[in-house]
Coordinates of C-alpha atoms in Angstrom, one line a residue:
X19 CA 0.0 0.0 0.0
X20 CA 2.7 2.3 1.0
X21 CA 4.6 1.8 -2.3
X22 CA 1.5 2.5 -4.5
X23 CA 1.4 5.8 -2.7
X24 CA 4.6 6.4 -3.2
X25 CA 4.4 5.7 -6.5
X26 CA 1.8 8.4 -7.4
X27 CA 4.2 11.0 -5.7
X28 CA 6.4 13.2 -8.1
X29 CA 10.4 11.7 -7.5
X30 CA 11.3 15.9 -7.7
X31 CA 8.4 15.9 -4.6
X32 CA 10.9 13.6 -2.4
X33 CA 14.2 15.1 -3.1
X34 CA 16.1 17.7 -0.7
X35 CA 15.9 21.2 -1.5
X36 CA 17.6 22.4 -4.9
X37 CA 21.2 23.8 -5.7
X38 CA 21.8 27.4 -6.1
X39 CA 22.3 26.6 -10.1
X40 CA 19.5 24.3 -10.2
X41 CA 17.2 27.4 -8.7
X42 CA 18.8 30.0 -11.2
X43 CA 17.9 27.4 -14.4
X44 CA 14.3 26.7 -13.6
X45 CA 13.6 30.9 -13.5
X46 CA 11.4 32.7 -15.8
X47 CA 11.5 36.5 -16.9
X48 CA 9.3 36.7 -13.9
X49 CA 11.2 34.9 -11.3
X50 CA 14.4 36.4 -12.0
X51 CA 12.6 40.0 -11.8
X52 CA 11.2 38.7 -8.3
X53 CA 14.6 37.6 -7.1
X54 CA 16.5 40.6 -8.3
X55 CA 13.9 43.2 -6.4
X56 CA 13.9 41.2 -3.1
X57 CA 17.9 40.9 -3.7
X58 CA 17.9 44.8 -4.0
X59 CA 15.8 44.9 -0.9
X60 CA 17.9 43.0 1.2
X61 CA 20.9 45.1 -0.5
X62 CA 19.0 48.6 0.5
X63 CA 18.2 47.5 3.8
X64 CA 21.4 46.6 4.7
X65 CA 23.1 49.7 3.2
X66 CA 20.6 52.2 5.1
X67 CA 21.3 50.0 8.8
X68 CA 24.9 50.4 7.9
X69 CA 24.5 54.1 7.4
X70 CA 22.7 55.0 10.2
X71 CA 25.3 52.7 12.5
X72 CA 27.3 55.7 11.2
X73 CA 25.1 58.2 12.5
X74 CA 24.1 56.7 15.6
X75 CA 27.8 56.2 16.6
X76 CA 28.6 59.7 16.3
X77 CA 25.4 61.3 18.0
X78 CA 25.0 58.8 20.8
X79 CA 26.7 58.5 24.0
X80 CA 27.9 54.7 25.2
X81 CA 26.5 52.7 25.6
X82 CA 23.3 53.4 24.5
X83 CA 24.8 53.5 20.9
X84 CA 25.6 50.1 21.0
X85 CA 22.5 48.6 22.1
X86 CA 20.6 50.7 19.7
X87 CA 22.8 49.4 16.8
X88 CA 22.0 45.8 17.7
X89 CA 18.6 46.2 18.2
X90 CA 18.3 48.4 14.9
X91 CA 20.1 45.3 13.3
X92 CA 17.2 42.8 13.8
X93 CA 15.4 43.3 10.8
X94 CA 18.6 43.9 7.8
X95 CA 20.3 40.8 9.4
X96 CA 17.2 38.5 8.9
X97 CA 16.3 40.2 5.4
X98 CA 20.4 39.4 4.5
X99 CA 19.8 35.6 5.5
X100 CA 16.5 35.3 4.4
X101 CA 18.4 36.5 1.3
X102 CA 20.6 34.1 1.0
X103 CA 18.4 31.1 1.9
X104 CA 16.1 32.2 -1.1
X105 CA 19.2 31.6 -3.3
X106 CA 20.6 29.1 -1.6
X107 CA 17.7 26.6 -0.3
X108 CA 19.8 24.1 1.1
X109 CA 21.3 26.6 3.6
X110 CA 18.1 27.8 5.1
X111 CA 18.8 25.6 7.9
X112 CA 21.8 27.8 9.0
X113 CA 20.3 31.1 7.8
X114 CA 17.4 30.2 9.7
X115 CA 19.8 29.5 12.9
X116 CA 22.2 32.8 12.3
X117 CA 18.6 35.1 11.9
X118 CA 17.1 33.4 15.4
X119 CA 20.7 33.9 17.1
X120 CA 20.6 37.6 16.3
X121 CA 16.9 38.0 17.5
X122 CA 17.8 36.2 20.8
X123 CA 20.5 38.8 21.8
X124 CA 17.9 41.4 20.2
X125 CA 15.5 40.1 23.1
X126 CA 18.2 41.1 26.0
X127 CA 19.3 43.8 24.0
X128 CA 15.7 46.0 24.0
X129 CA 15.3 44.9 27.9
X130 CA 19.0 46.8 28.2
X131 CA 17.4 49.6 26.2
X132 CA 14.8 50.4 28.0
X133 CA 17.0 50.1 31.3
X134 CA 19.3 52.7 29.7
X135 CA 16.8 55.1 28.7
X136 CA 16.0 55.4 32.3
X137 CA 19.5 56.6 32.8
X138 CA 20.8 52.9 33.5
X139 CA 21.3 50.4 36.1
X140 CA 21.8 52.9 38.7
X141 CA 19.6 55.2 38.0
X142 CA 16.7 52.5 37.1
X143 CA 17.3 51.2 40.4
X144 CA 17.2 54.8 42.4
X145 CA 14.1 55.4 40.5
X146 CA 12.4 52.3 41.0
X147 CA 13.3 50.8 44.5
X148 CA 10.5 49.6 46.2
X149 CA 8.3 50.3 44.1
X150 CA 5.7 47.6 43.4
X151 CA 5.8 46.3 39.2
X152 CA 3.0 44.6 38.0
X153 CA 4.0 41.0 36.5
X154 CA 0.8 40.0 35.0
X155 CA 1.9 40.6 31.8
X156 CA 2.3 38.7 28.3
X157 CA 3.5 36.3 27.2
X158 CA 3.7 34.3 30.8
X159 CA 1.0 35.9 32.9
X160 CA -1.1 37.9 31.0
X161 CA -4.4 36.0 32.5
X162 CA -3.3 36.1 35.9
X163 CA -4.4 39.2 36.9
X164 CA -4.4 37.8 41.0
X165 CA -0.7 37.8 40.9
X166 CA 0.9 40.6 43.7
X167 CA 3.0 43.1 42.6
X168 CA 6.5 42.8 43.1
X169 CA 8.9 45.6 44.5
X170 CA 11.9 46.4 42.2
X171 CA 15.0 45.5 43.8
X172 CA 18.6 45.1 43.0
X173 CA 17.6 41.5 43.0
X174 CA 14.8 41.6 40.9
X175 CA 16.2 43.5 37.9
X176 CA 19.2 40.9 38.3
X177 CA 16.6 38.2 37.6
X178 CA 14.5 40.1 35.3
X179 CA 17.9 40.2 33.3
X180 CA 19.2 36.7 33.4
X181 CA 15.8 35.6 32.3
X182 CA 16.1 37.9 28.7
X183 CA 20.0 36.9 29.0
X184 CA 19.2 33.4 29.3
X185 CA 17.7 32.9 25.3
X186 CA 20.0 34.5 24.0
X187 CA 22.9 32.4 25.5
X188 CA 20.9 28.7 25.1
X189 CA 19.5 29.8 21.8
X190 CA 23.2 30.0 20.7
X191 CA 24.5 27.2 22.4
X192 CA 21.5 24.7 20.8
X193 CA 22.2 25.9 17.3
X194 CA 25.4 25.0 17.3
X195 CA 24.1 21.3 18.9
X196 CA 21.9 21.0 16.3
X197 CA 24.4 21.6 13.7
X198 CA 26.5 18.8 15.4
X199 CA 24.0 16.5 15.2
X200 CA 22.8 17.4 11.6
X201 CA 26.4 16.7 10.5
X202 CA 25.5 13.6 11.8
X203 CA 22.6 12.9 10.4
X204 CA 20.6 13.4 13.7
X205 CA 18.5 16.4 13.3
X206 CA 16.0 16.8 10.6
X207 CA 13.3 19.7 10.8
X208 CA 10.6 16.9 9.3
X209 CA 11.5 14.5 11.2
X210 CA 8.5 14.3 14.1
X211 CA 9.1 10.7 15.7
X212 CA 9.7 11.0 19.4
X213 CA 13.3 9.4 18.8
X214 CA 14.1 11.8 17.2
X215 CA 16.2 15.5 18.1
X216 CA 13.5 17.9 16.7
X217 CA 11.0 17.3 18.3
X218 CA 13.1 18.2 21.5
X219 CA 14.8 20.9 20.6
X220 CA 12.4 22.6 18.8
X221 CA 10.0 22.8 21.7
X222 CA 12.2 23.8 24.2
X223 CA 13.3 26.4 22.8
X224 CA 10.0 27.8 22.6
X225 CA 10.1 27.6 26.3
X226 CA 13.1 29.4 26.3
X227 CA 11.6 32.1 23.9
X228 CA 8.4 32.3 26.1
X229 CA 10.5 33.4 29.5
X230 CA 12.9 35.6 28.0
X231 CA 9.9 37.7 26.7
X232 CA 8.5 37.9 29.9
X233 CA 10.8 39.9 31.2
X234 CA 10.8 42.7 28.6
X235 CA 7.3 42.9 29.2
X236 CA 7.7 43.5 32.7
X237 CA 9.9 46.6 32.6
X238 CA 8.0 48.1 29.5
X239 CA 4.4 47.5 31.0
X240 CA 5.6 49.3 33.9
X241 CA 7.9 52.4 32.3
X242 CA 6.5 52.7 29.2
X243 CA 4.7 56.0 30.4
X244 CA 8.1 57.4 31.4
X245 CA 9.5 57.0 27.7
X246 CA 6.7 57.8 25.4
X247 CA 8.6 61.1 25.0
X248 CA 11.1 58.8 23.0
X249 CA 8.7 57.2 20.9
X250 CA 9.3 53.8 22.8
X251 CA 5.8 52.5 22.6
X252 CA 6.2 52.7 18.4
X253 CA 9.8 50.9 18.7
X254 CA 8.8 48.3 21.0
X255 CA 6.0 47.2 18.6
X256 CA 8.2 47.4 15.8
X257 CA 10.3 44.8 18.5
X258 CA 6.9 42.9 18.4
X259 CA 5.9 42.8 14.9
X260 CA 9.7 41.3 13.6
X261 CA 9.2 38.6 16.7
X262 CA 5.7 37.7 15.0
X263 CA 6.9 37.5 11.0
X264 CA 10.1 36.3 12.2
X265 CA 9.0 32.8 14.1
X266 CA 5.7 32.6 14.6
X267 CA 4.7 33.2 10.3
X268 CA 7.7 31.3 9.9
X269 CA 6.3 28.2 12.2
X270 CA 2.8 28.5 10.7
X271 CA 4.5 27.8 6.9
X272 CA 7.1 25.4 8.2
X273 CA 3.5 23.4 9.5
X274 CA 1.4 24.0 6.2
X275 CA 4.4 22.5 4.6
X276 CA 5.0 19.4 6.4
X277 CA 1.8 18.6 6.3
X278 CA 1.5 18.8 2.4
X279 CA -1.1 21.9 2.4
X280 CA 2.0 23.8 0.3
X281 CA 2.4 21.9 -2.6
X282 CA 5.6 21.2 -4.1
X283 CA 6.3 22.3 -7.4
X284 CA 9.8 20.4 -8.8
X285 CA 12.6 20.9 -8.0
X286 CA 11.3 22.3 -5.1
X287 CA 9.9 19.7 -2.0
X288 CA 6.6 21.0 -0.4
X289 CA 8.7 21.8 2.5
X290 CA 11.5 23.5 0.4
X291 CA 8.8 25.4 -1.4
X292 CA 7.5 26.5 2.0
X293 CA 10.8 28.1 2.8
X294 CA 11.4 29.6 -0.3
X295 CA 7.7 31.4 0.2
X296 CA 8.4 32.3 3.7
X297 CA 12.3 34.1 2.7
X298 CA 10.6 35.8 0.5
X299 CA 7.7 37.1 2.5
X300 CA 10.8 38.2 5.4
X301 CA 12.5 39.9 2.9
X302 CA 9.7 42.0 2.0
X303 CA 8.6 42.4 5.5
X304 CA 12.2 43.2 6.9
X305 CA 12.3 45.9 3.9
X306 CA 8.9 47.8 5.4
X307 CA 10.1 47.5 8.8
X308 CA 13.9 48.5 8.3
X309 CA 12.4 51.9 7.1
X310 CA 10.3 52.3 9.7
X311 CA 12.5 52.2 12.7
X312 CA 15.4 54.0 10.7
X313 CA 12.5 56.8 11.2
X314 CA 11.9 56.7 14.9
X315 CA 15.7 56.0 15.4
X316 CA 17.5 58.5 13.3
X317 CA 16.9 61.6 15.6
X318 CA 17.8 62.9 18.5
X319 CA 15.5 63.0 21.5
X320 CA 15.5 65.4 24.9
X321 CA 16.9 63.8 27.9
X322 CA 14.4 62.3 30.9
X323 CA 13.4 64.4 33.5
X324 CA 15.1 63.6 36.9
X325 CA 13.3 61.0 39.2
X326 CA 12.6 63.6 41.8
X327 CA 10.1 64.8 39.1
X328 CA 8.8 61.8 38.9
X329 CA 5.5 60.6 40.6
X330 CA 4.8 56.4 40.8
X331 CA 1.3 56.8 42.4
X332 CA -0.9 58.4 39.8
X333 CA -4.4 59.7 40.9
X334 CA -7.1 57.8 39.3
X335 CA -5.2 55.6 37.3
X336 CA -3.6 57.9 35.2
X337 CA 0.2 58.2 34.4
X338 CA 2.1 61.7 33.8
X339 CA 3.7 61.8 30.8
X340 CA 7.0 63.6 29.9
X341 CA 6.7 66.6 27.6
X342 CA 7.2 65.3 24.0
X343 CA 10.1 67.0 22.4
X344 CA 12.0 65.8 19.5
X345 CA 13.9 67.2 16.6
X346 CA 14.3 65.9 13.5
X347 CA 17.3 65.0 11.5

């Protein structure tokens, strides 16, 4: 029975995913004019992220400058890879890997942000202490509204740290395992039997992505009045929406084409084909994106008001906001 199925199956259906050459060959007038507009995408948005590295190294203090350059990176990095696994389908795999390394230092990196908007560690900590932060916040908690809230501490930014820290250091450390064990012929995306590495991997690292978010929900849930003066609710949705294209789409077409609703169309596999459609959706995506934080990024904003200005406890629910003053460049 299982051959006679197998038999009405296309060979090109069953085959791994296409070399480069083979991908250049099976191109029409349209295909190539597809490929060479997202190329030039991915080409623009990394050219404008390199040029405004430029121009936030020379207008920002450290280290502010540096964690805005990595977090400002999130989107041209995964356009570059998402790049070169459109040309390249048999690397996806590691593109893939590099573009979810990146994000996971991205995830500490925003948590550092916010921290140094505030003036930094010390000053977060001067501002904050003892004061009670609410916790019942996405993606953990957002349905237990019961829990207490929890006084900032020195102790409790520490932990509120290592848990964004923690993804970005596992996240690394479990691509490279995978790797390994691909080279071995041990890890294989479509492979869902419980013997096999996947299936393990795979779902612990959502874990892992689940508690580092947490976190950075925390401390912007409970500052984010304090920094809407800097445009930080805008930037940290910008944070949001490349979290959603960048593995949630990418799950629900990685699904769609294991389970044969993406058809495959030779030489591509239906779960080749799914990765080609999902690099090229990113690129697109990254492209939008790129342009939109280069405009909330690529000006200069006034500094905080000092914390004795600053009131915690606001009467009938309502939080003071600073006085909105930017310039642009």
């Amino acid at each position: 029975m299982e051959e006679a199925v197998n038999s009405t199956i296309e060979p090109a259906c069953l085959q791994e995913p296409p070399l480069a050459l083979d991908v250049i060959k099976q191109l029409d007038a349209f295909g190539m004019c597809l490929y060479s507009m997202l190329t030039f995408m991915s080409c623009v948005s990394l050219l404008l992220y390199l040029e405004q590295c430029v121009y936030i190294y020379k207008k920002l203090p450290y280290p502010k400058k540096t964690t805005i350059i990595w977090v400002n990176g999130a989107a041209p990095v995964i356009a570059i890879m998402s790049c070169f696994g459109m040309w390249i389908p048999r690397a996806v795999m590691f593109t893939d890997m590099t573009s979810n390394c990146y994000f996971a230092v991205v995830v500490y990196k925003v948590l550092v942000l916010l921290i140094e908007e505030l003036g930094g560690s010390a000053a977060f900590l001067k501002r904050f202490s003892g004061k009670p932060f609410k916790i019942s916040t996405g993606p953990c908690c957002c349905c237990c509204l019961c829990l207490p809230r929890v006084p900032m501490s020195r102790g409790m930014l520490f932990l509120l740290k290592l848990g964004a820290l923690q993804y970005a250091i596992l996240k690394t450390v479990l691509s490279v395992l995978s790797i390994i064990l691909w080279t071995n012929g041990n890890f294989d995306l479509s492979d869902l039997e419980i013997t096999g590495s996947a299936i393990w991997i795979n779902p612990f690292i959502g874990v892992l992505t689940i508690t580092s978010l947490w976190p950075v929900a925390i401390v912007f849930m409970n500052t984010n009045y304090l920094l809407r003066s800097l445009n930080i609710v805008p930037k940290y949705a910008m944070y949001q929406l490349i979290l959603v294209l960048s593995q949630l789409q990418t799950s629900i077409i990685n699904i769609l084409a294991l389970d044969g609703t993406i058809a495959c169309a030779p030489p591509f596999s239906s779960q080749a084909r799914g990765s080609m459609l999902s690099q090229q959706m990113m690129i697109m995506e990254m492209f939008v994106i790129t342009l939109v934080t280069r405009f909330f990024y690529r000006r200069t904003y006034d500094a905080l008001p000092l914390a004795a200005h600053d009131h915690w406890q606001h009467k009938d629910g309502e939080s003071m906001q600073a006085v909105h003053m930017e310039h642009d460049v």
